[in-house]
Short mmCIF file of C-alpha atoms in Angstrom, two decimals:
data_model
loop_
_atom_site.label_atom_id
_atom_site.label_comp_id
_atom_site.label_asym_id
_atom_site.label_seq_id
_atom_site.Cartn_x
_atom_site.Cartn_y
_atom_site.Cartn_z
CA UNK A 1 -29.88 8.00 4.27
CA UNK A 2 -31.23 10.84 1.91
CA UNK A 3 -34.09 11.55 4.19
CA UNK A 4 -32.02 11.64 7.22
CA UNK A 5 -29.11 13.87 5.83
CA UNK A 6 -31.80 16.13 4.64
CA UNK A 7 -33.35 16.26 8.05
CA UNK A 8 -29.47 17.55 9.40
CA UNK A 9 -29.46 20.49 6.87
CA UNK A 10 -33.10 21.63 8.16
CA UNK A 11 -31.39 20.54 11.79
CA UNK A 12 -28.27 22.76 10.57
CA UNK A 13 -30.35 26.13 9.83
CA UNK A 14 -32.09 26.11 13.20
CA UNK A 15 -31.16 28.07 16.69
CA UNK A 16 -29.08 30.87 14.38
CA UNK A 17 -31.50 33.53 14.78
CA UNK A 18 -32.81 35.74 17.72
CA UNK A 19 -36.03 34.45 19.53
CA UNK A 20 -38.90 35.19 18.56
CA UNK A 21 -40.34 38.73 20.00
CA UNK A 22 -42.92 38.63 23.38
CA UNK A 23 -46.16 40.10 23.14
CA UNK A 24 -47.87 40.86 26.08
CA UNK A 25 -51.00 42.59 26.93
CA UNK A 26 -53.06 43.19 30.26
CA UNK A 27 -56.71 44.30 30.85
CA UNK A 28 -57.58 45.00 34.23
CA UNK A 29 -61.10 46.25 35.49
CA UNK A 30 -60.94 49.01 38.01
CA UNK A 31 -62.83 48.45 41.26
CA UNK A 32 -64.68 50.99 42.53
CA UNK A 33 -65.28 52.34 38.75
CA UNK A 34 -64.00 55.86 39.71
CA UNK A 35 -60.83 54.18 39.22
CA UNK A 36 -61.19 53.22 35.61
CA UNK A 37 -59.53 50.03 33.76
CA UNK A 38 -55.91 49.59 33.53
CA UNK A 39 -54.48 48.43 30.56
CA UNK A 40 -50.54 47.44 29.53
CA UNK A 41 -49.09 46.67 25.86
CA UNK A 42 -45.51 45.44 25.82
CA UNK A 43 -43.33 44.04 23.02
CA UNK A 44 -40.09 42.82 23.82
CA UNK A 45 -37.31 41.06 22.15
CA UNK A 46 -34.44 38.97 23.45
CA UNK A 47 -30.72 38.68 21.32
CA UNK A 48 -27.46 38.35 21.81
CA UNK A 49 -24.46 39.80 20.60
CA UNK A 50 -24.75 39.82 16.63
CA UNK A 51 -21.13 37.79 16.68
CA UNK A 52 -23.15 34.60 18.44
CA UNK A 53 -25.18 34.03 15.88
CA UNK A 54 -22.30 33.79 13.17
CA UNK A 55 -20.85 31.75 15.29
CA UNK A 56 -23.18 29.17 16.01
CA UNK A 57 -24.18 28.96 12.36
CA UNK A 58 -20.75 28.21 11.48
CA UNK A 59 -20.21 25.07 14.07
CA UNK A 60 -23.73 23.52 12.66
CA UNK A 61 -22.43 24.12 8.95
CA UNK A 62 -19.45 21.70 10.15
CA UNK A 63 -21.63 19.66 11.93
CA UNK A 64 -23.41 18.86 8.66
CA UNK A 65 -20.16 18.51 6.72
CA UNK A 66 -20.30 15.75 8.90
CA UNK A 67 -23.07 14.44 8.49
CA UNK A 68 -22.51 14.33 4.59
CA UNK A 69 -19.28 12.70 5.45
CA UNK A 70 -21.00 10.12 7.24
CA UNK A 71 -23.65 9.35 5.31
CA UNK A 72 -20.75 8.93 2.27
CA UNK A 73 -19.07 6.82 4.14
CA UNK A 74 -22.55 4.70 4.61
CA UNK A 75 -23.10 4.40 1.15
CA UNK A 76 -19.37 3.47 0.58
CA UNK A 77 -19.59 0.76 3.54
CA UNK A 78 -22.51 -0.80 1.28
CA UNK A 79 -20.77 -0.30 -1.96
CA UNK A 80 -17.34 -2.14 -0.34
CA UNK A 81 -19.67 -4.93 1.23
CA UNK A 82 -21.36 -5.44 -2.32
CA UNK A 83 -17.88 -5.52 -4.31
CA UNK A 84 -16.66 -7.84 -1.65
CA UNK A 85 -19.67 -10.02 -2.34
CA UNK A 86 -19.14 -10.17 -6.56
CA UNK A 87 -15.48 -11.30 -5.69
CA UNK A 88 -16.61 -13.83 -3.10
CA UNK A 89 -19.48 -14.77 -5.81
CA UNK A 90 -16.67 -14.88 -8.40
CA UNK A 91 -14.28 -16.94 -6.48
CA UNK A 92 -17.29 -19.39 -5.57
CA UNK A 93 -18.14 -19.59 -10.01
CA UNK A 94 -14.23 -20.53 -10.96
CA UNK A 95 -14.97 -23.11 -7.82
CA UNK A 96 -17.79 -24.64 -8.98
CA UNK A 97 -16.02 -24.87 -12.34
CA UNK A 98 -13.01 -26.56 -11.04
CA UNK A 99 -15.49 -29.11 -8.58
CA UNK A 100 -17.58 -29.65 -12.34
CA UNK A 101 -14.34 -31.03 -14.17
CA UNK A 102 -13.40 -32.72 -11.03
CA UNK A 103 -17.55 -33.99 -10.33
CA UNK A 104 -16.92 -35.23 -14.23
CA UNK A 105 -13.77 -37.31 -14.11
CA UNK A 106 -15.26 -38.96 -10.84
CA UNK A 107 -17.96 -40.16 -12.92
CA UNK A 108 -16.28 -41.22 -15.75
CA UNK A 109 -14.15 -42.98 -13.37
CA UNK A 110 -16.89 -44.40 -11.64
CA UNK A 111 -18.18 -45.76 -15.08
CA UNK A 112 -15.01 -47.41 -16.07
CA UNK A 113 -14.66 -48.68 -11.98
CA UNK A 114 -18.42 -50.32 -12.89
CA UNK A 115 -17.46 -51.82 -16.29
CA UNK A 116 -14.40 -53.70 -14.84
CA UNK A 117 -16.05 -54.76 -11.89
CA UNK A 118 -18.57 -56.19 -14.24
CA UNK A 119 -15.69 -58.24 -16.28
CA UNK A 120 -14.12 -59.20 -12.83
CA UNK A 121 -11.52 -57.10 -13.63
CA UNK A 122 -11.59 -54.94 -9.99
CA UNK A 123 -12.70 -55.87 -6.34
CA UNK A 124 -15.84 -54.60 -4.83
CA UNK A 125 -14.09 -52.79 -1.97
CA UNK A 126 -11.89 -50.96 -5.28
CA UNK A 127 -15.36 -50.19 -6.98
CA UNK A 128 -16.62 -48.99 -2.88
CA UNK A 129 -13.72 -46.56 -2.68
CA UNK A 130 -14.23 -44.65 -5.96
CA UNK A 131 -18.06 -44.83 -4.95
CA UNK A 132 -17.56 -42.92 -1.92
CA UNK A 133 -14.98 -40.43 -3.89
CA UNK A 134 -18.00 -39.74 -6.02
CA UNK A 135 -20.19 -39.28 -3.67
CA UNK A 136 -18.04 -36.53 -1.56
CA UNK A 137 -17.48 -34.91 -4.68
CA UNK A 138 -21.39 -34.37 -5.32
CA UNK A 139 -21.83 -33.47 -1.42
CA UNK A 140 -19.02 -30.99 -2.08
CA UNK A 141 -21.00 -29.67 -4.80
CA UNK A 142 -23.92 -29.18 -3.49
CA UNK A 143 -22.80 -27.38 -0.59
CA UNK A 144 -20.80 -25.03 -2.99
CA UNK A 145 -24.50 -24.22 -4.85
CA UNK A 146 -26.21 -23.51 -1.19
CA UNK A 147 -23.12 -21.20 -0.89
CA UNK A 148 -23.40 -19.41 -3.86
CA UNK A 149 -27.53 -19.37 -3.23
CA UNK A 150 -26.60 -17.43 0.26
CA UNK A 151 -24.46 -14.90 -1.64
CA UNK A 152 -26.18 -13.84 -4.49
CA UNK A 153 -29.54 -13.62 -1.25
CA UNK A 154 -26.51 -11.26 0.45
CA UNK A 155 -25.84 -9.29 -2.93
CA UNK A 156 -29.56 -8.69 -3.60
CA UNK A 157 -30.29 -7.70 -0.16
CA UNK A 158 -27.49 -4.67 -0.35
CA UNK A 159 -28.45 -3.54 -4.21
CA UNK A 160 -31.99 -2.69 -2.23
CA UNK A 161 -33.55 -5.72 -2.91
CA UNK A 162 -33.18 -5.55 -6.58
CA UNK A 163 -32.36 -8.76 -8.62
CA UNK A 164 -28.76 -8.25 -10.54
CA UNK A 165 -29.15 -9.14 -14.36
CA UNK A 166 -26.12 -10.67 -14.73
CA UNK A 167 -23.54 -13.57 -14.54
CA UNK A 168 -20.30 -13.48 -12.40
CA UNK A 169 -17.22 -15.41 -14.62
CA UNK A 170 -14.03 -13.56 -13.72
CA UNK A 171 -12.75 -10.45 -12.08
CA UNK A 172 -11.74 -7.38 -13.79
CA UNK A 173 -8.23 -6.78 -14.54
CA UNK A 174 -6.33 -5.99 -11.68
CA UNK A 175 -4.37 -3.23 -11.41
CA UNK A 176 -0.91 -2.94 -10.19
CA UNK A 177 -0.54 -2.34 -6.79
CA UNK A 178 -0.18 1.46 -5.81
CA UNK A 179 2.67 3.05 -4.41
CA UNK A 180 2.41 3.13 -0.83
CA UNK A 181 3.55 6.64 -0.08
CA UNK A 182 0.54 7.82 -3.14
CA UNK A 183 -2.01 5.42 -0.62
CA UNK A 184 -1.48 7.02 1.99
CA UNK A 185 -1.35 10.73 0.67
CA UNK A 186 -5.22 9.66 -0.94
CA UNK A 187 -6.22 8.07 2.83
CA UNK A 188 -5.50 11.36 4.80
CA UNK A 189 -7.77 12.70 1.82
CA UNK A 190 -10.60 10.78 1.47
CA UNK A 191 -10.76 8.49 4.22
CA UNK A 192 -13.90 9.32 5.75
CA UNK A 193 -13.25 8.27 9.61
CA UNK A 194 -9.94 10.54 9.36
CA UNK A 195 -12.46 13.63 7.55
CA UNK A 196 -14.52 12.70 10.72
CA UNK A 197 -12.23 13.13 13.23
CA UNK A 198 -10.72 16.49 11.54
CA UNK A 199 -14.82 17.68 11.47
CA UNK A 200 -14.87 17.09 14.59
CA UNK A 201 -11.56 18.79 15.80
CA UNK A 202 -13.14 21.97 14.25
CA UNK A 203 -16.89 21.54 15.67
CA UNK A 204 -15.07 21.39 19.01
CA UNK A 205 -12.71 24.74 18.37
CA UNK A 206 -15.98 26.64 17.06
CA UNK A 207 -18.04 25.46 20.32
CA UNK A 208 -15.10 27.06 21.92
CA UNK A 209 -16.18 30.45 20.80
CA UNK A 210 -19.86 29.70 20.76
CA UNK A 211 -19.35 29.11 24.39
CA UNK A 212 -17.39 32.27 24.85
CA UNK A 213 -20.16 34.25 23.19
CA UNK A 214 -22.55 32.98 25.38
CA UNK A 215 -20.73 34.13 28.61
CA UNK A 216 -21.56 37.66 27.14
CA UNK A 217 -24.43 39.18 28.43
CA UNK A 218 -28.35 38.63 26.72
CA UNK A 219 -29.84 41.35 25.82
CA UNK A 220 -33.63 42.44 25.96
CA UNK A 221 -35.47 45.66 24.64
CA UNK A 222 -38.92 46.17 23.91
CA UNK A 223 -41.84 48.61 23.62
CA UNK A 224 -44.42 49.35 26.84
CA UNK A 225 -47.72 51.49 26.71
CA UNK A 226 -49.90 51.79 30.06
CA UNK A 227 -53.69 53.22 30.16
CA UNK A 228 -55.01 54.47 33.65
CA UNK A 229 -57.16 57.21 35.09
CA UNK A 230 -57.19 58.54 31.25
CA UNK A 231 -53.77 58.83 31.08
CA UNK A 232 -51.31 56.84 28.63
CA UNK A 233 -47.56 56.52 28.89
CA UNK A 234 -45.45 55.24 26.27
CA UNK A 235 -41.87 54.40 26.44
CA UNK A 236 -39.27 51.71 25.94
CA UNK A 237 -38.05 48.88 27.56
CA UNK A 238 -34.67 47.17 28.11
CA UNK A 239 -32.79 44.55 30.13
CA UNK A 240 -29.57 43.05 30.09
CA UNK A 241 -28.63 39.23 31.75
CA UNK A 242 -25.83 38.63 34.16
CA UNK A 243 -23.96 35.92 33.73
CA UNK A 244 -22.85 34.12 36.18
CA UNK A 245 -22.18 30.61 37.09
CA UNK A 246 -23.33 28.00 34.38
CA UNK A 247 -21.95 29.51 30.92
CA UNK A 248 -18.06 29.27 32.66
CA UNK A 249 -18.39 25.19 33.23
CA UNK A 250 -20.02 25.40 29.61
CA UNK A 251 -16.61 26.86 28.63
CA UNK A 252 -14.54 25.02 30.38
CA UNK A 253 -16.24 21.68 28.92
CA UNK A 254 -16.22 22.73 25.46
CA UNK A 255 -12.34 23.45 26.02
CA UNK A 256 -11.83 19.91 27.69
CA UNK A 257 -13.88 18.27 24.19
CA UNK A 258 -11.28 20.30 22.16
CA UNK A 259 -8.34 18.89 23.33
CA UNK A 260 -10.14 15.35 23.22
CA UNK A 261 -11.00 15.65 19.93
CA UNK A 262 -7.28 16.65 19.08
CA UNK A 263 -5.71 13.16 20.78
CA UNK A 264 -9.14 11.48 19.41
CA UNK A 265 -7.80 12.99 15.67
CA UNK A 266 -4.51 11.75 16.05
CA UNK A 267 -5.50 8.20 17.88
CA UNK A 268 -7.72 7.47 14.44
CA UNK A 269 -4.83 8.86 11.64
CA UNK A 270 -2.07 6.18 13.50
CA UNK A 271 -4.99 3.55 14.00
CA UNK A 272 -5.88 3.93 10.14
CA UNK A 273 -2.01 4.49 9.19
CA UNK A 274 -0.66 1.17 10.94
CA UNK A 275 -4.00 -0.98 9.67
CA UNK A 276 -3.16 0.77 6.38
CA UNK A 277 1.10 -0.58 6.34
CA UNK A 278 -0.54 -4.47 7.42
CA UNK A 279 -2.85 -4.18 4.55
CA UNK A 280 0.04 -3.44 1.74
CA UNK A 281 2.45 -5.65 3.20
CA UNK A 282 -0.46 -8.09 3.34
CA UNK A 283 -0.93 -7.32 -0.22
CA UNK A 284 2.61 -7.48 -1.45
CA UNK A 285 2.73 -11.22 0.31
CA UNK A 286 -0.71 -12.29 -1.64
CA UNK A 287 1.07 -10.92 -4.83
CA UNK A 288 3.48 -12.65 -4.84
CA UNK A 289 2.27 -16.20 -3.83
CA UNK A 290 -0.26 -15.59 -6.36
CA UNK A 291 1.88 -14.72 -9.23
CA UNK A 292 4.12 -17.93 -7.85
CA UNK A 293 1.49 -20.35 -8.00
CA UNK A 294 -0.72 -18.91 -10.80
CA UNK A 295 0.71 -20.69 -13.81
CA UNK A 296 1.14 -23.97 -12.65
CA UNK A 297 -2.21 -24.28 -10.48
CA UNK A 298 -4.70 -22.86 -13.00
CA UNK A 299 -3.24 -25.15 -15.69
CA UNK A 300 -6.55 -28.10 -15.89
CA UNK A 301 -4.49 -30.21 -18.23
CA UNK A 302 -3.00 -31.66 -14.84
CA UNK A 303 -5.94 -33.71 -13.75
CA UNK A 304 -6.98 -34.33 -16.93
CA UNK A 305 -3.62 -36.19 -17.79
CA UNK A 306 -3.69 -37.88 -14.87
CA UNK A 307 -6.85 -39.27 -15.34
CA UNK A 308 -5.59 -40.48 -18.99
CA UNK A 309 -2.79 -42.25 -17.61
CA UNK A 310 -5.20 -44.22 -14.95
CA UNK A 311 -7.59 -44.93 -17.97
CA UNK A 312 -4.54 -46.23 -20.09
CA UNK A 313 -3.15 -48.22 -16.91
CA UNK A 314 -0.38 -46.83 -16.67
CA UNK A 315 -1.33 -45.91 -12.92
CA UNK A 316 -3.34 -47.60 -10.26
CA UNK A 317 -6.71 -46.12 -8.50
CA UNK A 318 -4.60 -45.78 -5.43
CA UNK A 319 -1.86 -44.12 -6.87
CA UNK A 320 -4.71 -42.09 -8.80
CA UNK A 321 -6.27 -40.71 -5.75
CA UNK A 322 -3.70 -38.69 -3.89
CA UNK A 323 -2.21 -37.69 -7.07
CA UNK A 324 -5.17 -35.85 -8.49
CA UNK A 325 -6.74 -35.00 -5.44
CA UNK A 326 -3.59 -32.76 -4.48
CA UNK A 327 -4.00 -31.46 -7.86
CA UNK A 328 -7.82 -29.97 -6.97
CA UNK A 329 -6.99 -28.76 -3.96
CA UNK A 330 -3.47 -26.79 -5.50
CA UNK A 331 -6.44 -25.42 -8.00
CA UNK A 332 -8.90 -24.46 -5.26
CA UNK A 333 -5.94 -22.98 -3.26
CA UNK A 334 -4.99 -20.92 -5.68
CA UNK A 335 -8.82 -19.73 -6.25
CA UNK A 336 -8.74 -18.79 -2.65
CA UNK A 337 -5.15 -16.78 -3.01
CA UNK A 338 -6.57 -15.28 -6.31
CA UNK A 339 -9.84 -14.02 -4.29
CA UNK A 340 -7.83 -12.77 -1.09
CA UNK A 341 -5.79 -10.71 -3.36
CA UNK A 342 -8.55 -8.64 -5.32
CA UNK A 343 -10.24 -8.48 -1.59
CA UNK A 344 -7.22 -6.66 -0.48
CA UNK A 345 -7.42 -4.43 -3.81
CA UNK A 346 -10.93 -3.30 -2.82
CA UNK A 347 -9.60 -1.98 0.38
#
C-alpha cells in the first residue's frame, strides 16, 4: 500500500510540463562537388497554452487525494476486519468458559451416574444417557478450540503475519450509543467511499476544463540554421495545430463523466445513509435485548444450583437435563447478543 500510493504521487507529477524540445540536424553531401554540402540545424519546441498545464496538474493532485483516500480506507478495511476478529475471538473465550463449567458438571455428573450404577442405585440406559451428554459436551468443545485455532490463524494473518502477545478475556467498555444525527454528520466526513465519490465529482469537473484547454490550439516554435553554396541563413521557426475533430468528442465525454459522477455521488451518500439508519436501528434492537437478558443469563449460579439440587435428589436426571441445558444455551445466547452488539459498535 505504501509503495503503491507512492508510485501515484510520482504518477501525479507527470504529463504537467511541455515536451521535451526536438533537435534535429541534417548533413547532406553535394553531388557534383561544385555544389558543396548542405547542412540544417533546427530546435523546436511544442506547448500549449500556459493555463493547460495548471490545469492538468490540478485534476492529478485530486486524483491522488484519491488515491490517499483509498489506500486509508484499505488500511481501515484491515483494521475493521482485525477488531471484528478480537470480538469474535472474545465471544469464542467467554464460550469456552461457559462450555468448561458446563464440560465440568457433566463430569461430575457422570461420576456420581457411575458410583450409583455401581451400588445398583441407577439403570444402565440412565448411566448411557448422561454418557452420551458427556460426550456431546467434549465434541462441543473441541470444535469450539478448532474455532478459536482458525481465528487467532485469521488475526495473525491481517497483523502481517505477526504473532499477537496477548490473551483475549473481555471487551472494552462499551460506549453509549451515539446520537444518530452526530453519526451521520461524522459519515458525510470521514466516510471514505462518500470522500471517493466527492474526489471523483471534482476529477470529472477539472477534466472538463482540461478538455477545453486542449481544444485550444498547440503551439510550436523553434530555431533553424541552413549551410549551402557558402551561404548560412538563420531564422526562427513556428507552427500552430488546428484542431479539429477528436478534442470536441473528448469534451463532450468528459462532460457526460461529470454528470455521472454527480448521480454516482448522490447514488453512494443515500446507499451509505439508508445502510447507515438499518445499522442504528439494528443497534438500538441489540441494546436493548442485551441489557434485557444480561443480568439474568450471565448469572452461573443457575446451573450450578441446579446441579446441587440433582446431587441432593431433590430432582431427577430427566428433569435435570432440559432444565440446565436451557440454562447453557440462555448463557451462550446471550454471548452471541453480547458479541453482535459490540460488532455493530465497530461499524
Amino acid at each position: 500500500s505504501a509503495k503503491w500510493l507512492e508510485s501515484e504521487k510520482y504518477r501525479s507529477k507527470t504529463g504537467i510540463y511541455p515536451e521535451n524540445p526536438d533537435i534535429t540536424f541534417n548533413y547532406m553531401r553535394g553531388n557534383p562537388d561544385a555544389i558543396g554540402n548542405q547542412q540544417e540545424l533546427e530546435i523546436t519546441q511544442k506547448f500549449s497554452f500556459p493555463g493547460y498545464y495548471f490545469a492538468i496538474s490540478s485534476m492529478q493532485k485530486m486524483e491522488f487525494s484519491q488515491s490517499e483516500v483509498l489506500a486509508e480506507k484499505t488500511i481501515n478495511d484491515i483494521l475493521y476486519k482485525a477488531h471484528n476478529e478480537i470480538i469474535t475471538l472474545i465471544w469464542l473465550a467467554k464460550k469456552e468458559l461457559t462450555l468448561s463449567k458446563r464440560l465440568k458438571e457433566s463430569s461430575d455428573l457422570l461420576a456420581l451416574m457411575q458410583q450409583g450404577f455401581e451400588r445398583k442405585e441407577f439403570s444402565k440406559p440412565a448411566l448411557d444417557k448422561v454418557r452420551i451428554y458427556h460426550l456431546n459436551n467434549q465434541t462441543e468443545m473441541a470444535k469450539l478450540k478448532s474455532e478459536i485455532v482458525v481465528h487467532n490463524e485469521i488475526l495473525q494473518q491481517l497483523n502481517g503475519g505477526l504473532t499477537l502477545n496477548f490473551t483475549f478475556s473481555d471487551y472494552a467498555p462499551a460506549e453509549a450509543l451515539p446520537v444518530f444525527d452526530s453519526l451521520q454528520a461524522k459519515l458525510m466526513e470521514f466516510n471514505p467511499d462518500i470522500r471517493i465519490a466527492g474526489l471523483s465529482m471534482d476529477i470529472s469537473g477539472q477534466k472538463v476544463k482540461v478538455e477545453n484547454m486542449n481544444r485550444l490550439p498547440k503551439i510550436e516554435a523553434g530555431y533553424k540554421g541552413e549551410t549551402i553554396l557558402n551561404q548560412k541563413l538563420q531564422g526562427i521557426h513556428t507552427g500552430i495545430s488546428i484542431p479539429l475533430w477528436e478534442n470536441k468528442n473528448k469534451v463532450k465525454q468528459a462532460k457526460i463523466e461529470e454528470n455521472w459522477t454527480q448521480l454516482n455521488y448522490d447514488q453512494v451518500v443515500s446507499e451509505i445513509t439508508s445502510s447507515l439508519k438499518a445499522d442504528y436501528s439494528n443497534a438500538q434492537a441489540v441494546l436493548q435485548n442485551y441489557m434485557n437478558i444480561k443480568d439474568i443469563a450471565a448469572d452461573p449460579a443457575l446451573s450450578e444450583s441446579t446441579f446441587l439440587l440433582l446431587k441432593a435428589g431433590e430432582i431427577s436426571f430427566p428433569e435435570y437435563l432440559p432444565e440446565v441445558q436451557l440454562i447453557f444455551e440462555n448463557q451462550l445466547d446471550f454471548l452471541e447478543v453480547e458479541r453482535d452488539y459490540f460488532i455493530l459498535l465497530n461499524k
